mmCIF file of N, CA and C in Angstrom:
data_model
loop_
_atom_site.group_PDB
_atom_site.id
_atom_site.type_symbol
_atom_site.label_atom_id
_atom_site.label_comp_id
_atom_site.label_asym_id
_atom_site.label_seq_id
_atom_site.Cartn_x
_atom_site.Cartn_y
_atom_site.Cartn_z
ATOM 1 N N MET A 1 109.236 107.260 105.527
ATOM 2 C CA MET A 1 110.017 106.498 106.472
ATOM 3 C C MET A 1 111.078 107.379 107.120
ATOM 4 N N LEU A 2 111.543 108.366 106.377
ATOM 5 C CA LEU A 2 112.513 109.290 106.956
ATOM 6 C C LEU A 2 111.885 110.075 108.098
ATOM 7 N N LYS A 3 110.601 110.458 107.949
ATOM 8 C CA LYS A 3 109.911 111.197 109.006
ATOM 9 C C LYS A 3 109.712 110.354 110.258
ATOM 10 N N LEU A 4 109.740 109.039 110.123
ATOM 11 C CA LEU A 4 109.626 108.146 111.276
ATOM 12 C C LEU A 4 110.973 107.895 111.941
ATOM 13 N N GLY A 5 112.048 108.419 111.360
ATOM 14 C CA GLY A 5 113.361 108.282 111.975
ATOM 15 C C GLY A 5 114.240 107.192 111.394
ATOM 16 N N PHE A 6 113.806 106.558 110.299
ATOM 17 C CA PHE A 6 114.653 105.548 109.671
ATOM 18 C C PHE A 6 115.806 106.243 108.951
ATOM 19 N N CYS A 7 116.979 105.623 108.957
ATOM 20 C CA CYS A 7 118.141 106.232 108.307
ATOM 21 C C CYS A 7 118.038 106.093 106.784
ATOM 22 N N ASN A 8 118.788 106.931 106.080
ATOM 23 C CA ASN A 8 118.758 106.952 104.612
ATOM 24 C C ASN A 8 119.127 105.606 104.005
ATOM 25 N N VAL A 9 120.088 104.917 104.604
ATOM 26 C CA VAL A 9 120.534 103.631 104.061
ATOM 27 C C VAL A 9 119.385 102.629 104.069
ATOM 28 N N PHE A 10 118.658 102.539 105.194
ATOM 29 C CA PHE A 10 117.540 101.598 105.289
ATOM 30 C C PHE A 10 116.443 101.961 104.297
ATOM 31 N N VAL A 11 116.119 103.246 104.189
ATOM 32 C CA VAL A 11 115.084 103.688 103.244
ATOM 33 C C VAL A 11 115.486 103.332 101.822
ATOM 34 N N ASN A 12 116.744 103.514 101.480
ATOM 35 C CA ASN A 12 117.218 103.159 100.139
ATOM 36 C C ASN A 12 117.117 101.656 99.891
ATOM 37 N N TRP A 13 117.404 100.837 100.904
ATOM 38 C CA TRP A 13 117.255 99.380 100.761
ATOM 39 C C TRP A 13 115.808 99.014 100.459
ATOM 40 N N VAL A 14 114.880 99.581 101.230
ATOM 41 C CA VAL A 14 113.460 99.276 101.019
ATOM 42 C C VAL A 14 113.022 99.740 99.638
ATOM 43 N N MET A 15 113.429 100.928 99.231
ATOM 44 C CA MET A 15 113.052 101.434 97.907
ATOM 45 C C MET A 15 113.630 100.560 96.805
ATOM 46 N N CYS A 16 114.812 100.012 97.023
ATOM 47 C CA CYS A 16 115.400 99.092 96.047
ATOM 48 C C CYS A 16 114.565 97.823 95.946
ATOM 49 N N LEU A 17 114.120 97.299 97.082
ATOM 50 C CA LEU A 17 113.261 96.107 97.065
ATOM 51 C C LEU A 17 111.949 96.377 96.349
ATOM 52 N N VAL A 18 111.384 97.548 96.586
ATOM 53 C CA VAL A 18 110.089 97.888 95.998
ATOM 54 C C VAL A 18 110.210 98.120 94.500
ATOM 55 N N SER A 19 111.286 98.741 94.074
ATOM 56 C CA SER A 19 111.400 99.137 92.669
ATOM 57 C C SER A 19 112.047 98.077 91.780
ATOM 58 N N THR A 20 112.562 96.995 92.348
ATOM 59 C CA THR A 20 113.228 95.984 91.522
ATOM 60 C C THR A 20 112.467 94.661 91.515
ATOM 61 N N VAL A 21 111.151 94.734 91.559
ATOM 62 C CA VAL A 21 110.331 93.524 91.522
ATOM 63 C C VAL A 21 110.399 92.916 90.130
ATOM 64 N N SER A 22 110.545 91.588 90.059
ATOM 65 C CA SER A 22 110.480 90.900 88.770
ATOM 66 C C SER A 22 109.791 89.555 88.976
ATOM 67 N N TYR A 23 109.183 89.066 87.917
ATOM 68 C CA TYR A 23 108.477 87.790 87.954
ATOM 69 C C TYR A 23 109.059 86.884 86.879
ATOM 70 N N SER A 24 109.038 85.579 87.150
ATOM 71 C CA SER A 24 109.469 84.628 86.130
ATOM 72 C C SER A 24 108.427 83.530 86.008
ATOM 73 N N PHE A 25 108.356 82.937 84.836
ATOM 74 C CA PHE A 25 107.429 81.843 84.573
ATOM 75 C C PHE A 25 108.227 80.556 84.449
ATOM 76 N N LEU A 26 107.773 79.545 85.171
ATOM 77 C CA LEU A 26 108.405 78.233 85.077
ATOM 78 C C LEU A 26 107.694 77.415 84.008
ATOM 79 N N ILE A 27 108.460 76.920 83.062
ATOM 80 C CA ILE A 27 107.924 76.034 82.033
ATOM 81 C C ILE A 27 108.675 74.721 82.158
ATOM 82 N N ASN A 28 107.936 73.663 82.512
ATOM 83 C CA ASN A 28 108.534 72.354 82.793
ATOM 84 C C ASN A 28 109.597 72.452 83.883
ATOM 85 N N GLY A 29 109.345 73.305 84.887
ATOM 86 C CA GLY A 29 110.249 73.442 86.018
ATOM 87 C C GLY A 29 111.463 74.307 85.772
ATOM 88 N N ILE A 30 111.567 74.916 84.590
ATOM 89 C CA ILE A 30 112.725 75.747 84.256
ATOM 90 C C ILE A 30 112.250 77.186 84.058
ATOM 91 N N PRO A 31 112.892 78.165 84.748
ATOM 92 C CA PRO A 31 112.491 79.557 84.531
ATOM 93 C C PRO A 31 112.818 79.985 83.102
ATOM 94 N N LYS A 32 111.803 80.439 82.384
ATOM 95 C CA LYS A 32 111.982 80.779 80.968
ATOM 96 C C LYS A 32 111.853 82.276 80.702
ATOM 97 N N VAL A 33 110.796 82.889 81.209
ATOM 98 C CA VAL A 33 110.502 84.280 80.866
ATOM 99 C C VAL A 33 110.556 85.126 82.132
ATOM 100 N N TYR A 34 111.279 86.226 82.063
ATOM 101 C CA TYR A 34 111.337 87.169 83.177
ATOM 102 C C TYR A 34 110.596 88.437 82.772
ATOM 103 N N ILE A 35 109.753 88.900 83.675
ATOM 104 C CA ILE A 35 108.980 90.123 83.421
ATOM 105 C C ILE A 35 109.286 91.106 84.536
ATOM 106 N N ARG A 36 109.565 92.322 84.167
ATOM 107 C CA ARG A 36 109.778 93.400 85.133
ATOM 108 C C ARG A 36 108.608 94.372 84.986
ATOM 109 N N PRO A 37 107.667 94.379 85.954
ATOM 110 C CA PRO A 37 106.504 95.260 85.839
ATOM 111 C C PRO A 37 106.910 96.727 85.899
ATOM 112 N N THR A 38 106.057 97.579 85.310
ATOM 113 C CA THR A 38 106.363 99.012 85.281
ATOM 114 C C THR A 38 106.006 99.702 86.587
ATOM 115 N N TRP A 39 105.185 99.078 87.430
ATOM 116 C CA TRP A 39 104.828 99.650 88.732
ATOM 117 C C TRP A 39 105.540 98.866 89.820
ATOM 118 N N GLY A 40 105.534 99.376 91.037
ATOM 119 C CA GLY A 40 106.248 98.779 92.158
ATOM 120 C C GLY A 40 105.558 97.582 92.773
ATOM 121 N N VAL A 41 105.247 97.663 94.051
ATOM 122 C CA VAL A 41 104.726 96.536 94.817
ATOM 123 C C VAL A 41 103.328 96.177 94.355
ATOM 124 N N ARG A 42 103.081 94.894 94.225
ATOM 125 C CA ARG A 42 101.770 94.385 93.825
ATOM 126 C C ARG A 42 101.105 93.700 95.016
ATOM 127 N N GLN A 43 99.787 93.575 94.936
ATOM 128 C CA GLN A 43 99.070 92.824 95.952
ATOM 129 C C GLN A 43 99.582 91.388 95.925
ATOM 130 N N GLY A 44 99.869 90.850 97.081
ATOM 131 C CA GLY A 44 100.408 89.502 97.163
ATOM 132 C C GLY A 44 101.917 89.460 97.317
ATOM 133 N N ASP A 45 102.599 90.587 97.073
ATOM 134 C CA ASP A 45 104.038 90.619 97.311
ATOM 135 C C ASP A 45 104.304 90.426 98.802
ATOM 136 N N LEU A 46 105.396 89.786 99.129
ATOM 137 C CA LEU A 46 105.720 89.518 100.526
ATOM 138 C C LEU A 46 105.932 90.793 101.329
ATOM 139 N N LEU A 47 106.346 91.857 100.676
ATOM 140 C CA LEU A 47 106.630 93.112 101.365
ATOM 141 C C LEU A 47 105.371 93.941 101.610
ATOM 142 N N SER A 48 104.278 93.672 100.896
ATOM 143 C CA SER A 48 103.066 94.495 100.965
ATOM 144 C C SER A 48 102.517 94.689 102.373
ATOM 145 N N PRO A 49 102.319 93.635 103.172
ATOM 146 C CA PRO A 49 101.748 93.863 104.508
ATOM 147 C C PRO A 49 102.627 94.738 105.390
ATOM 148 N N TYR A 50 103.940 94.589 105.258
ATOM 149 C CA TYR A 50 104.849 95.382 106.080
ATOM 150 C C TYR A 50 104.825 96.847 105.666
ATOM 151 N N LEU A 51 104.793 97.099 104.369
ATOM 152 C CA LEU A 51 104.711 98.481 103.907
ATOM 153 C C LEU A 51 103.391 99.113 104.312
ATOM 154 N N PHE A 52 102.301 98.339 104.265
ATOM 155 C CA PHE A 52 100.996 98.847 104.681
ATOM 156 C C PHE A 52 101.035 99.260 106.150
ATOM 157 N N LEU A 53 101.582 98.395 107.007
ATOM 158 C CA LEU A 53 101.670 98.713 108.431
ATOM 159 C C LEU A 53 102.590 99.899 108.682
ATOM 160 N N LEU A 54 103.696 99.944 107.972
ATOM 161 C CA LEU A 54 104.641 101.037 108.138
ATOM 162 C C LEU A 54 104.021 102.364 107.727
ATOM 163 N N CYS A 55 103.293 102.373 106.619
ATOM 164 C CA CYS A 55 102.640 103.605 106.165
ATOM 165 C C CYS A 55 101.532 104.022 107.120
ATOM 166 N N GLY A 56 100.763 103.060 107.625
ATOM 167 C CA GLY A 56 99.720 103.380 108.599
ATOM 168 C C GLY A 56 100.301 103.960 109.873
ATOM 169 N N LYS A 57 101.404 103.384 110.329
ATOM 170 C CA LYS A 57 102.084 103.886 111.524
ATOM 171 C C LYS A 57 102.618 105.294 111.286
ATOM 172 N N GLY A 58 103.186 105.521 110.115
ATOM 173 C CA GLY A 58 103.703 106.848 109.786
ATOM 174 C C GLY A 58 102.605 107.890 109.723
ATOM 175 N N LEU A 59 101.497 107.553 109.069
ATOM 176 C CA LEU A 59 100.365 108.480 108.982
ATOM 177 C C LEU A 59 99.814 108.784 110.367
ATOM 178 N N THR A 60 99.661 107.753 111.198
ATOM 179 C CA THR A 60 99.167 107.947 112.561
ATOM 180 C C THR A 60 100.090 108.866 113.347
ATOM 181 N N SER A 61 101.378 108.646 113.229
ATOM 182 C CA SER A 61 102.349 109.465 113.946
ATOM 183 C C SER A 61 102.282 110.925 113.514
ATOM 184 N N MET A 62 102.188 111.165 112.215
ATOM 185 C CA MET A 62 102.153 112.542 111.723
ATOM 186 C C MET A 62 100.842 113.242 112.075
ATOM 187 N N LEU A 63 99.716 112.524 112.013
ATOM 188 C CA LEU A 63 98.436 113.126 112.396
ATOM 189 C C LEU A 63 98.392 113.393 113.896
ATOM 190 N N ARG A 64 98.926 112.486 114.698
ATOM 191 C CA ARG A 64 98.969 112.696 116.148
ATOM 192 C C ARG A 64 99.831 113.910 116.483
ATOM 193 N N SER A 65 100.940 114.061 115.789
ATOM 194 C CA SER A 65 101.806 115.219 116.005
ATOM 195 C C SER A 65 101.079 116.517 115.657
ATOM 196 N N ALA A 66 100.339 116.517 114.547
ATOM 197 C CA ALA A 66 99.575 117.709 114.158
ATOM 198 C C ALA A 66 98.494 118.015 115.186
ATOM 199 N N GLU A 67 97.888 116.979 115.759
ATOM 200 C CA GLU A 67 96.857 117.192 116.780
ATOM 201 C C GLU A 67 97.473 117.732 118.070
ATOM 202 N N GLU A 68 98.642 117.246 118.446
ATOM 203 C CA GLU A 68 99.322 117.744 119.646
ATOM 204 C C GLU A 68 99.724 119.205 119.488
ATOM 205 N N ARG A 69 100.064 119.619 118.263
ATOM 206 C CA ARG A 69 100.397 121.024 117.993
ATOM 207 C C ARG A 69 99.143 121.886 117.870
ATOM 208 N N ARG A 70 97.976 121.241 117.977
ATOM 209 C CA ARG A 70 96.669 121.884 117.820
ATOM 210 C C ARG A 70 96.472 122.449 116.412
ATOM 211 N N ALA A 71 97.126 121.828 115.435
ATOM 212 C CA ALA A 71 96.953 122.229 114.039
ATOM 213 C C ALA A 71 95.697 121.598 113.447
ATOM 214 N N ILE A 72 95.298 120.421 113.969
ATOM 215 C CA ILE A 72 94.015 119.806 113.615
ATOM 216 C C ILE A 72 93.292 119.485 114.915
ATOM 217 N N SER A 73 91.958 119.381 114.837
ATOM 218 C CA SER A 73 91.202 119.271 116.080
ATOM 219 C C SER A 73 90.664 117.879 116.369
ATOM 220 N N GLY A 74 90.307 117.088 115.396
ATOM 221 C CA GLY A 74 89.680 115.801 115.651
ATOM 222 C C GLY A 74 88.271 115.986 116.194
ATOM 223 N N ILE A 75 87.671 114.900 116.664
ATOM 224 C CA ILE A 75 86.328 114.969 117.242
ATOM 225 C C ILE A 75 86.341 114.282 118.602
ATOM 226 N N ARG A 76 85.329 114.583 119.402
ATOM 227 C CA ARG A 76 85.157 113.944 120.706
ATOM 228 C C ARG A 76 83.771 113.332 120.766
ATOM 229 N N ILE A 77 83.677 112.116 121.283
ATOM 230 C CA ILE A 77 82.400 111.442 121.452
ATOM 231 C C ILE A 77 81.650 112.035 122.644
ATOM 232 N N SER A 78 82.393 112.381 123.702
ATOM 233 C CA SER A 78 81.819 113.052 124.868
ATOM 234 C C SER A 78 82.861 114.031 125.397
ATOM 235 N N ARG A 79 82.483 114.831 126.370
ATOM 236 C CA ARG A 79 83.409 115.844 126.895
ATOM 237 C C ARG A 79 84.647 115.229 127.541
ATOM 238 N N GLU A 80 84.487 114.067 128.156
ATOM 239 C CA GLU A 80 85.605 113.429 128.852
ATOM 240 C C GLU A 80 86.410 112.479 127.965
ATOM 241 N N SER A 81 85.959 112.217 126.777
ATOM 242 C CA SER A 81 86.639 111.243 125.918
ATOM 243 C C SER A 81 87.848 111.869 125.227
ATOM 244 N N PRO A 82 88.796 111.035 124.834
ATOM 245 C CA PRO A 82 89.933 111.564 124.067
ATOM 246 C C PRO A 82 89.488 111.983 122.666
ATOM 247 N N SER A 83 90.249 112.851 122.079
ATOM 248 C CA SER A 83 89.964 113.319 120.721
ATOM 249 C C SER A 83 90.362 112.244 119.708
ATOM 250 N N ILE A 84 89.574 112.105 118.652
ATOM 251 C CA ILE A 84 89.858 111.148 117.576
ATOM 252 C C ILE A 84 90.115 111.945 116.303
ATOM 253 N N SER A 85 91.326 111.852 115.772
ATOM 254 C CA SER A 85 91.648 112.591 114.547
ATOM 255 C C SER A 85 91.545 111.719 113.304
ATOM 256 N N HIS A 86 91.635 110.395 113.488
ATOM 257 C CA HIS A 86 91.577 109.514 112.324
ATOM 258 C C HIS A 86 91.291 108.076 112.756
ATOM 259 N N ILE A 87 90.795 107.297 111.803
ATOM 260 C CA ILE A 87 90.547 105.869 112.006
ATOM 261 C C ILE A 87 91.094 105.136 110.786
ATOM 262 N N LEU A 88 91.882 104.096 111.020
ATOM 263 C CA LEU A 88 92.381 103.233 109.948
ATOM 264 C C LEU A 88 91.695 101.883 110.083
ATOM 265 N N PHE A 89 91.067 101.417 109.010
ATOM 266 C CA PHE A 89 90.413 100.110 109.034
ATOM 267 C C PHE A 89 90.627 99.449 107.687
ATOM 268 N N ALA A 90 91.264 98.294 107.691
ATOM 269 C CA ALA A 90 91.595 97.568 106.457
ATOM 270 C C ALA A 90 92.342 98.522 105.527
ATOM 271 N N ASP A 91 91.785 98.827 104.363
ATOM 272 C CA ASP A 91 92.468 99.750 103.452
ATOM 273 C C ASP A 91 91.749 101.089 103.366
ATOM 274 N N ASP A 92 90.989 101.445 104.402
ATOM 275 C CA ASP A 92 90.269 102.716 104.440
ATOM 276 C C ASP A 92 90.846 103.607 105.531
ATOM 277 N N THR A 93 90.840 104.903 105.277
ATOM 278 C CA THR A 93 91.273 105.890 106.255
ATOM 279 C C THR A 93 90.214 106.970 106.356
ATOM 280 N N MET A 94 89.787 107.269 107.580
ATOM 281 C CA MET A 94 88.852 108.366 107.814
ATOM 282 C C MET A 94 89.568 109.392 108.678
ATOM 283 N N ILE A 95 89.590 110.649 108.226
ATOM 284 C CA ILE A 95 90.236 111.725 108.966
ATOM 285 C C ILE A 95 89.155 112.692 109.414
ATOM 286 N N PHE A 96 89.178 113.034 110.712
ATOM 287 C CA PHE A 96 88.174 113.918 111.291
ATOM 288 C C PHE A 96 88.805 115.252 111.651
ATOM 289 N N GLY A 97 88.059 116.318 111.451
ATOM 290 C CA GLY A 97 88.531 117.641 111.826
ATOM 291 C C GLY A 97 87.501 118.688 111.470
ATOM 292 N N ARG A 98 87.860 119.923 111.701
ATOM 293 C CA ARG A 98 86.985 121.032 111.337
ATOM 294 C C ARG A 98 87.053 121.251 109.830
ATOM 295 N N ALA A 99 85.955 121.709 109.270
ATOM 296 C CA ALA A 99 85.890 121.967 107.826
ATOM 297 C C ALA A 99 86.402 123.378 107.552
ATOM 298 N N THR A 100 87.705 123.570 107.751
ATOM 299 C CA THR A 100 88.320 124.866 107.486
ATOM 300 C C THR A 100 89.471 124.683 106.508
ATOM 301 N N VAL A 101 89.803 125.754 105.840
ATOM 302 C CA VAL A 101 90.919 125.722 104.893
ATOM 303 C C VAL A 101 92.222 125.421 105.633
ATOM 304 N N GLU A 102 92.377 125.988 106.824
ATOM 305 C CA GLU A 102 93.614 125.792 107.582
ATOM 306 C C GLU A 102 93.835 124.318 107.932
ATOM 307 N N GLU A 103 92.783 123.653 108.436
ATOM 308 C CA GLU A 103 92.941 122.236 108.783
ATOM 309 C C GLU A 103 93.137 121.380 107.536
ATOM 310 N N ALA A 104 92.463 121.722 106.455
ATOM 311 C CA ALA A 104 92.643 120.975 105.205
ATOM 312 C C ALA A 104 94.088 121.092 104.718
ATOM 313 N N GLU A 105 94.672 122.280 104.838
ATOM 314 C CA GLU A 105 96.064 122.469 104.418
ATOM 315 C C GLU A 105 97.025 121.662 105.293
ATOM 316 N N VAL A 106 96.745 121.597 106.596
ATOM 317 C CA VAL A 106 97.592 120.801 107.491
ATOM 318 C C VAL A 106 97.513 119.326 107.112
ATOM 319 N N ILE A 107 96.297 118.835 106.876
ATOM 320 C CA ILE A 107 96.124 117.425 106.510
ATOM 321 C C ILE A 107 96.800 117.134 105.178
ATOM 322 N N MET A 108 96.671 118.025 104.215
ATOM 323 C CA MET A 108 97.345 117.823 102.926
ATOM 324 C C MET A 108 98.863 117.840 103.098
ATOM 325 N N GLY A 109 99.357 118.627 104.037
ATOM 326 C CA GLY A 109 100.789 118.657 104.319
ATOM 327 C C GLY A 109 101.286 117.358 104.929
ATOM 328 N N VAL A 110 100.417 116.687 105.695
ATOM 329 C CA VAL A 110 100.776 115.395 106.283
ATOM 330 C C VAL A 110 100.940 114.360 105.190
ATOM 331 N N TYR A 111 100.040 114.373 104.194
ATOM 332 C CA TYR A 111 100.126 113.420 103.098
ATOM 333 C C TYR A 111 101.283 113.770 102.202
#
């Protein structure tokens, strides 16, 4: 999130929300047991869709920047078409480029 330009205060707020998740069980309408999971955000948490979109946007921005610097090449469907460096669909990511050590290192640096 810092690479996307968010300030430290906002990033710390989000990290606090992610790391302080707790669940409680209602017994006869009264909260009885509180559980603090050892991992962060779970599927179904209200914050999950927003974090997913934010991470996808961040990854897209960083890959586009690497492509503009000509550090990765992407692929072209035809000579006149724009270059495609990656595709995000649901929870899958496909990254396209040349099979070289240099491009692999750039992509690993993005992650």
